[in-house]
mmCIF file of C-alpha atoms in Angstrom:
data_model
loop_
_atom_site.group_PDB
_atom_site.id
_atom_site.type_symbol
_atom_site.label_atom_id
_atom_site.label_comp_id
_atom_site.label_asym_id
_atom_site.label_seq_id
_atom_site.Cartn_x
_atom_site.Cartn_y
_atom_site.Cartn_z
ATOM 1 C CA ARG A 1 0.000 0.000 0.000
ATOM 2 C CA LEU A 2 2.930 2.322 0.590
ATOM 3 C CA LEU A 3 4.078 2.119 -3.013
ATOM 4 C CA LEU A 4 0.588 2.653 -4.396
ATOM 5 C CA PHE A 5 0.051 5.612 -2.075
ATOM 6 C CA ALA A 6 3.421 7.047 -3.092
ATOM 7 C CA ASN A 7 2.543 6.877 -6.789
ATOM 8 C CA PHE A 8 -0.743 8.693 -6.279
ATOM 9 C CA THR A 9 1.022 11.203 -4.030
ATOM 10 C CA ALA A 10 3.428 11.905 -6.878
ATOM 11 C CA LEU A 11 0.515 12.459 -9.257
ATOM 12 C CA ALA A 12 -1.190 14.783 -6.771
ATOM 13 C CA GLU A 13 1.994 16.801 -6.349
ATOM 14 C CA GLU A 14 2.586 17.000 -10.096
ATOM 15 C CA GLN A 15 -0.932 18.043 -11.071
ATOM 16 C CA GLY A 16 -2.101 19.890 -7.988
ATOM 17 C CA HIS A 17 -4.726 17.381 -6.888
ATOM 18 C CA ARG A 18 -5.894 16.790 -3.350
ATOM 19 C CA LEU A 19 -5.616 13.131 -2.385
ATOM 20 C CA PHE A 20 -7.555 11.236 0.285
ATOM 21 C CA ASN A 21 -6.603 7.636 1.065
ATOM 22 C CA PHE A 22 -9.011 6.023 3.506
ATOM 23 C CA THR A 23 -7.612 2.569 2.677
ATOM 24 C CA PHE A 24 -4.481 3.606 4.603
ATOM 25 C CA HIS A 25 -6.219 3.776 7.983
ATOM 26 C CA SER A 26 -4.752 0.408 9.047
ATOM 27 C CA TYR A 27 -1.234 1.873 8.785
ATOM 28 C CA ALA A 28 -1.893 5.546 9.515
ATOM 29 C CA HIS A 29 -0.689 5.341 13.125
ATOM 30 C CA LEU A 30 2.805 4.371 11.963
ATOM 31 C CA PHE A 31 3.633 7.662 10.239
ATOM 32 C CA GLU A 32 4.027 11.202 11.551
ATOM 33 C CA THR A 33 1.698 12.789 9.003
ATOM 34 C CA THR A 34 -1.109 10.248 8.721
ATOM 35 C CA SER A 35 -1.218 9.565 12.457
ATOM 36 C CA GLN A 36 -2.400 13.161 12.863
ATOM 37 C CA ASP A 37 -4.820 13.185 9.924
ATOM 38 C CA ILE A 38 -8.028 11.160 9.873
ATOM 39 C CA TYR A 39 -8.289 11.703 6.111
ATOM 40 C CA CYS A 40 -4.763 10.461 5.240
ATOM 41 C CA GLN A 41 -4.598 13.297 2.752
ATOM 42 C CA TYR A 42 -1.947 14.880 0.589
ATOM 43 C CA PRO A 43 -0.905 17.610 0.710
ATOM 44 C CA THR A 44 -1.094 17.835 4.468
ATOM 45 C CA GLN A 45 -3.353 20.457 6.005
ATOM 46 C CA LYS A 46 -2.286 22.728 8.869
ATOM 47 C CA ARG A 47 -5.710 22.678 10.450
ATOM 48 C CA ARG A 48 -6.679 19.388 12.091
ATOM 49 C CA SER A 49 -10.112 17.865 11.657
ATOM 50 C CA LEU A 50 -12.619 18.013 14.512
ATOM 51 C CA PHE A 51 -12.589 14.206 14.398
ATOM 52 C CA GLU A 52 -8.948 14.388 15.547
ATOM 53 C CA VAL A 53 -9.425 17.135 18.113
ATOM 54 C CA ILE A 54 -12.385 15.567 19.936
ATOM 55 C CA PRO A 55 -11.278 12.462 21.910
ATOM 56 C CA GLY A 56 -12.735 9.205 20.627
ATOM 57 C CA PRO A 57 -14.052 9.577 17.059
ATOM 58 C CA ALA A 58 -10.712 9.230 15.241
ATOM 59 C CA ALA A 59 -9.888 5.852 16.788
ATOM 60 C CA ALA A 60 -13.377 4.537 16.048
ATOM 61 C CA ILE A 61 -13.238 5.752 12.449
ATOM 62 C CA ARG A 62 -9.876 4.099 11.838
ATOM 63 C CA LYS A 63 -10.909 0.841 13.492
ATOM 64 C CA THR A 64 -14.213 0.501 11.634
ATOM 65 C CA ARG A 65 -12.845 2.009 8.383
ATOM 66 C CA ILE A 66 -16.230 3.652 8.025
ATOM 67 C CA PHE A 67 -14.930 6.359 5.670
ATOM 68 C CA TYR A 68 -13.553 3.710 3.334
ATOM 69 C CA HIS A 69 -16.783 1.726 3.332
ATOM 70 C CA ALA A 70 -18.858 4.859 2.727
ATOM 71 C CA VAL A 71 -16.721 5.956 -0.221
ATOM 72 C CA ARG A 72 -16.667 2.442 -1.659
ATOM 73 C CA THR A 73 -20.454 2.227 -1.504
ATOM 74 C CA ALA A 74 -20.868 5.666 -3.068
ATOM 75 C CA SER A 75 -18.484 4.761 -5.867
ATOM 76 C CA ARG A 76 -20.289 1.528 -6.690
ATOM 77 C CA LEU A 77 -23.648 3.248 -6.686
ATOM 78 C CA HIS A 78 -22.327 5.963 -8.971
ATOM 79 C CA GLU A 79 -21.002 3.393 -11.447
ATOM 80 C CA ARG A 80 -24.458 1.839 -11.750
ATOM 81 C CA PHE A 81 -26.485 5.016 -11.449
ATOM 82 C CA PRO A 82 -24.444 8.179 -12.183
ATOM 83 C CA ILE A 83 -25.999 10.077 -9.314
ATOM 84 C CA PHE A 84 -23.094 12.534 -9.013
ATOM 85 C CA GLY A 85 -22.988 13.474 -12.683
ATOM 86 C CA SER A 86 -20.102 13.459 -15.146
ATOM 87 C CA SER A 87 -17.750 15.316 -12.814
ATOM 88 C CA VAL A 88 -17.250 12.126 -10.777
ATOM 89 C CA VAL A 89 -15.461 9.155 -12.358
ATOM 90 C CA THR A 90 -14.155 5.782 -11.210
ATOM 91 C CA LEU A 91 -10.676 4.727 -12.253
ATOM 92 C CA ARG A 92 -10.324 0.931 -12.274
ATOM 93 C CA GLU A 93 -7.277 -1.203 -12.907
ATOM 94 C CA SER A 94 -7.264 -3.314 -16.057
ATOM 95 C CA PRO A 95 -8.749 -6.826 -15.794
ATOM 96 C CA ARG A 96 -5.486 -8.030 -17.333
ATOM 97 C CA PRO A 97 -3.190 -8.969 -14.418
ATOM 98 C CA ASP A 98 -0.085 -8.188 -16.482
ATOM 99 C CA LEU A 99 -1.107 -4.622 -17.298
ATOM 100 C CA ILE A 100 -0.021 -1.717 -15.078
ATOM 101 C CA ALA A 101 -1.603 1.630 -15.878
ATOM 102 C CA GLY A 102 0.604 4.696 -16.034
ATOM 103 C CA LEU A 103 -1.065 7.446 -14.027
ATOM 104 C CA ASP A 104 0.573 10.076 -16.191
ATOM 105 C CA GLY A 105 -0.238 8.196 -19.405
ATOM 106 C CA LEU A 106 -2.824 9.275 -21.971
ATOM 107 C CA GLU A 107 -5.353 6.561 -21.150
ATOM 108 C CA VAL A 108 -5.630 7.473 -17.468
ATOM 109 C CA GLN A 109 -5.332 11.199 -18.082
ATOM 110 C CA ASP A 110 -8.151 11.111 -20.631
ATOM 111 C CA GLN A 111 -10.356 9.443 -18.023
ATOM 112 C CA ILE A 112 -9.710 11.873 -15.197
ATOM 113 C CA ARG A 113 -8.936 15.180 -16.926
ATOM 114 C CA GLU A 114 -12.398 16.728 -16.567
ATOM 115 C CA ALA A 115 -13.299 15.085 -13.261
ATOM 116 C CA LYS A 116 -13.755 16.907 -9.987
ATOM 117 C CA VAL A 117 -13.692 13.665 -7.972
ATOM 118 C CA VAL A 118 -11.962 10.408 -8.916
ATOM 119 C CA PHE A 119 -12.601 7.118 -7.111
ATOM 120 C CA VAL A 120 -9.791 4.579 -7.539
ATOM 121 C CA TYR A 121 -10.097 0.801 -7.516
ATOM 122 C CA GLY A 122 -7.128 -1.546 -7.774
ATOM 123 C CA TRP A 123 -3.394 -1.853 -7.215
ATOM 124 C CA ARG A 124 -1.868 -1.765 -10.671
ATOM 125 C CA PHE A 125 -1.197 1.934 -11.104
ATOM 126 C CA GLN A 126 2.137 3.682 -11.173
ATOM 127 C CA ALA A 127 3.976 6.828 -12.215
ATOM 128 C CA PRO A 128 7.685 6.064 -11.716
ATOM 129 C CA ALA A 129 8.943 9.242 -13.380
ATOM 130 C CA LEU A 130 6.757 11.372 -11.122
ATOM 131 C CA VAL A 131 7.804 9.414 -8.031
ATOM 132 C CA GLN A 132 11.421 10.059 -8.950
ATOM 133 C CA ARG A 133 10.746 13.754 -9.571
ATOM 134 C CA HIS A 134 8.905 14.306 -6.299
ATOM 135 C CA GLY A 135 10.818 11.766 -4.220
ATOM 136 C CA GLY A 136 11.888 14.269 -1.573
ATOM 137 C CA LYS A 137 8.340 15.325 -0.747
ATOM 138 C CA ILE A 138 7.128 11.727 -0.767
ATOM 139 C CA ARG A 139 9.839 10.677 1.683
ATOM 140 C CA ALA A 140 9.004 13.598 3.947
ATOM 141 C CA TYR A 141 5.342 12.615 3.920
ATOM 142 C CA PHE A 142 6.078 9.002 4.850
ATOM 143 C CA ARG A 143 8.402 9.756 7.748
ATOM 144 C CA PRO A 144 7.870 7.108 10.467
ATOM 145 C CA ILE A 145 6.814 8.024 13.984
ATOM 146 C CA GLN A 146 9.672 8.621 16.419
ATOM 147 C CA GLU A 147 9.529 5.130 17.924
ATOM 148 C CA TYR A 148 10.522 3.521 14.622
ATOM 149 C CA GLU A 149 12.878 6.292 13.622
ATOM 150 C CA ASN A 150 14.800 5.640 16.851
ATOM 151 C CA SER A 151 14.773 1.833 16.720
ATOM 152 C CA SER A 152 15.888 1.743 13.079
ATOM 153 C CA SER A 153 18.701 4.238 13.687
ATOM 154 C CA GLN A 154 19.931 2.365 16.753
ATOM 155 C CA ALA A 155 20.103 -0.956 14.905
ATOM 156 C CA VAL A 156 22.117 0.494 12.026
ATOM 157 C CA ASN A 157 24.379 2.651 14.201
ATOM 158 C CA ARG A 158 25.346 -0.355 16.352
ATOM 159 C CA LEU A 159 26.512 -2.174 13.257
ATOM 160 C CA ARG A 160 28.331 0.846 11.847
ATOM 161 C CA ARG A 161 30.629 0.783 14.867
ATOM 162 C CA GLN A 162 31.928 -2.569 13.583
ATOM 163 C CA ALA A 163 31.882 -1.982 9.828
ATOM 164 C CA ASP A 164 32.876 0.422 7.061
ATOM 165 C CA VAL A 165 29.991 -0.604 4.813
ATOM 166 C CA VAL A 166 26.542 -1.707 5.985
ATOM 167 C CA VAL A 167 24.422 -3.914 3.736
ATOM 168 C CA GLY A 168 20.769 -4.490 4.575
ATOM 169 C CA VAL A 169 19.546 -8.034 3.993
ATOM 170 C CA HIS A 170 15.821 -8.653 3.655
ATOM 171 C CA LEU A 171 15.669 -12.346 4.474
ATOM 172 C CA ARG A 172 12.082 -13.334 3.790
ATOM 173 C CA LEU A 173 10.914 -16.896 4.326
ATOM 174 C CA GLY A 174 7.427 -17.555 5.785
ATOM 175 C CA ASP A 175 4.822 -16.881 3.115
ATOM 176 C CA TYR A 176 7.419 -17.058 0.338
ATOM 177 C CA TYR A 177 7.615 -20.825 0.718
ATOM 178 C CA LYS A 178 4.367 -21.114 -1.265
ATOM 179 C CA TRP A 179 3.951 -17.703 -2.899
ATOM 180 C CA ARG A 180 4.298 -18.030 -6.673
ATOM 181 C CA GLY A 181 5.235 -21.650 -6.218
ATOM 182 C CA GLY A 182 8.224 -20.815 -4.022
ATOM 183 C CA LYS A 183 9.986 -19.005 -6.868
ATOM 184 C CA PHE A 184 11.419 -16.388 -4.506
ATOM 185 C CA PHE A 185 11.967 -18.622 -1.484
ATOM 186 C CA PHE A 186 15.632 -19.168 -0.642
ATOM 187 C CA PRO A 187 17.111 -20.974 2.386
ATOM 188 C CA VAL A 188 19.307 -19.135 4.873
ATOM 189 C CA SER A 189 22.368 -20.899 3.453
ATOM 190 C CA ARG A 190 21.708 -19.266 0.080
ATOM 191 C CA TYR A 191 21.551 -15.825 1.648
ATOM 192 C CA THR A 192 24.796 -16.574 3.500
ATOM 193 C CA GLY A 193 26.456 -17.415 0.198
ATOM 194 C CA TRP A 194 25.314 -14.166 -1.355
ATOM 195 C CA MET A 195 26.489 -12.227 1.676
ATOM 196 C CA ASN A 196 29.969 -13.726 1.371
ATOM 197 C CA GLU A 197 30.041 -12.849 -2.320
ATOM 198 C CA LEU A 198 29.026 -9.273 -1.525
ATOM 199 C CA ALA A 199 31.679 -8.937 1.169
ATOM 200 C CA ASP A 200 34.292 -9.871 -1.444
ATOM 201 C CA GLN A 201 33.203 -6.887 -3.546
ATOM 202 C CA PHE A 202 34.690 -4.495 -0.973
ATOM 203 C CA PRO A 203 38.376 -5.446 -0.643
ATOM 204 C CA GLY A 204 40.118 -3.742 2.252
ATOM 205 C CA ARG A 205 36.835 -2.673 3.846
ATOM 206 C CA LYS A 206 34.882 -4.319 6.639
ATOM 207 C CA VAL A 207 31.345 -5.167 5.561
ATOM 208 C CA GLY A 208 28.545 -5.553 8.083
ATOM 209 C CA PHE A 209 25.171 -7.084 7.279
ATOM 210 C CA LEU A 210 21.949 -5.972 8.920
ATOM 211 C CA VAL A 211 19.613 -8.954 8.677
ATOM 212 C CA CYS A 212 15.885 -8.243 8.777
ATOM 213 C CA SER A 213 13.710 -11.334 8.611
ATOM 214 C CA ASP A 214 10.105 -12.364 9.087
ATOM 215 C CA GLU A 215 11.380 -15.181 11.337
ATOM 216 C CA PRO A 216 13.669 -15.058 14.406
ATOM 217 C CA ARG A 217 17.328 -15.096 13.392
ATOM 218 C CA ASN A 218 20.662 -15.459 15.171
ATOM 219 C CA PRO A 219 24.000 -14.012 13.998
ATOM 220 C CA SER A 220 25.526 -17.472 14.512
ATOM 221 C CA GLU A 221 23.643 -18.590 11.391
ATOM 222 C CA PHE A 222 26.105 -16.523 9.352
ATOM 223 C CA PRO A 223 29.593 -17.783 10.329
ATOM 224 C CA GLY A 224 32.530 -15.615 9.347
ATOM 225 C CA LEU A 225 30.361 -12.565 8.704
ATOM 226 C CA THR A 226 29.771 -9.420 10.745
ATOM 227 C CA VAL A 227 26.026 -9.495 11.319
ATOM 228 C CA GLY A 228 23.553 -7.352 13.217
ATOM 229 C CA LEU A 229 19.831 -7.891 13.477
ATOM 230 C CA GLY A 230 17.045 -5.477 12.654
ATOM 231 C CA PRO A 231 14.779 -4.036 15.357
ATOM 232 C CA GLY A 232 12.329 -6.910 14.892
ATOM 233 C CA SER A 233 9.188 -4.973 13.992
ATOM 234 C CA ALA A 234 8.015 -4.594 10.401
ATOM 235 C CA MET A 235 8.319 -0.797 10.508
ATOM 236 C CA GLY A 236 11.600 -0.817 12.387
ATOM 237 C CA ASP A 237 13.095 -3.310 9.948
ATOM 238 C CA LEU A 238 11.762 -1.444 6.913
ATOM 239 C CA TYR A 239 13.321 1.864 7.879
ATOM 240 C CA ALA A 240 16.502 0.235 9.180
ATOM 241 C CA LEU A 241 17.029 -1.293 5.736
ATOM 242 C CA ALA A 242 16.523 2.163 4.247
ATOM 243 C CA LYS A 243 19.365 3.515 6.413
ATOM 244 C CA CYS A 244 21.871 0.931 5.161
ATOM 245 C CA ASP A 245 24.363 1.701 2.391
ATOM 246 C CA TYR A 246 23.015 -1.101 0.210
ATOM 247 C CA VAL A 247 19.945 -3.346 0.303
ATOM 248 C CA PHE A 248 19.378 -6.783 -1.151
ATOM 249 C CA GLY A 249 16.621 -9.340 -0.873
ATOM 250 C CA PRO A 250 14.063 -11.284 -2.892
ATOM 251 C CA PHE A 251 11.455 -9.715 -5.157
ATOM 252 C CA SER A 252 9.355 -7.742 -2.686
ATOM 253 C CA THR A 253 7.676 -4.360 -2.275
ATOM 254 C CA PHE A 254 9.236 -4.330 1.216
ATOM 255 C CA SER A 255 12.770 -4.194 -0.199
ATOM 256 C CA GLN A 256 11.588 -1.860 -2.936
ATOM 257 C CA TRP A 257 10.252 0.686 -0.453
ATOM 258 C CA ALA A 258 13.406 0.487 1.674
ATOM 259 C CA SER A 259 15.507 1.122 -1.435
ATOM 260 C CA PHE A 260 13.337 4.045 -2.525
ATOM 261 C CA TYR A 261 13.131 5.675 0.889
ATOM 262 C CA GLY A 262 16.871 5.290 1.446
ATOM 263 C CA GLU A 263 17.635 6.530 -2.093
ATOM 264 C CA LYS A 264 19.544 3.406 -3.071
#
C-alpha cells in the first residue's frame, strides 16, 4: 500500500490534486503525518479535523474504516447510477493482471482530466517518473513516527561501529515458501552465500550485514560474517534497511520501499 500511495502522491503533487486515502487507515498510526490526519490526505493540512481534536471519534473511524466503506459504496452506486454526474469518475485497474496503468499516461489522463472527484479501484497503477521527480516530498510525507525512527537508527548505528559498509539483507521466508510456487523462497544458506560474495566486492573494507527477517534469526547462522539484526518490527526493519548503504533481498515491495526511501 505504501508504493501505491506514493505513486498517487506523486501524481497529486505534479498536477495539484488533493488526495484522500481512507484505505491507509490500518497503517496511519505508523507515520508522523497520517497519524495526525483522519483523512490520510496529501498535501497535508495545517488545520486538524474536529474528528482528531475531539477524543474518541478518530480511533473509532480508523478501526471501523467507516470512511472507506462509505466511499466504496458511493463509488459503486455511482457506477451503476451516475448520481453525481459526469464530474465524478471511477478509475479501475485493467482486468489483465499483467497490465499496469501509467497514471501520467494518456489513457488514465483522458479518463480523469475533466473530473472533480476520482474514485480509484485496484493496485496496478504507477507513475515512476513522477515518483522520482517528487521523491523528496514523498519521503518527507512518509516519515515514520519517532519510535521507529529511533529503533531503526539504533540498529544500524550499532553495526556501523563494527563496519565500514553496511548492507541491509531482507531475508524473507514464511509466506514465500508457497507464494508463486516458491519461486522467490531461498534458504538461509543461500543468503549466507550471497552475503559472502558481496563482502568480497569491498576489498580492504569491513562489511557488516543488517539482517531483517520475518522469522527469528541469530548471527551465529552466518559464520565468518559481521552481522547485526534489525529491530524486529516490520516498521523498524523497513526503515533500518533504508538507512543501510546497500539493500538486497528477494522480489518484494518491502525491499523496494526500503531502497526508494533510502535513495539506493
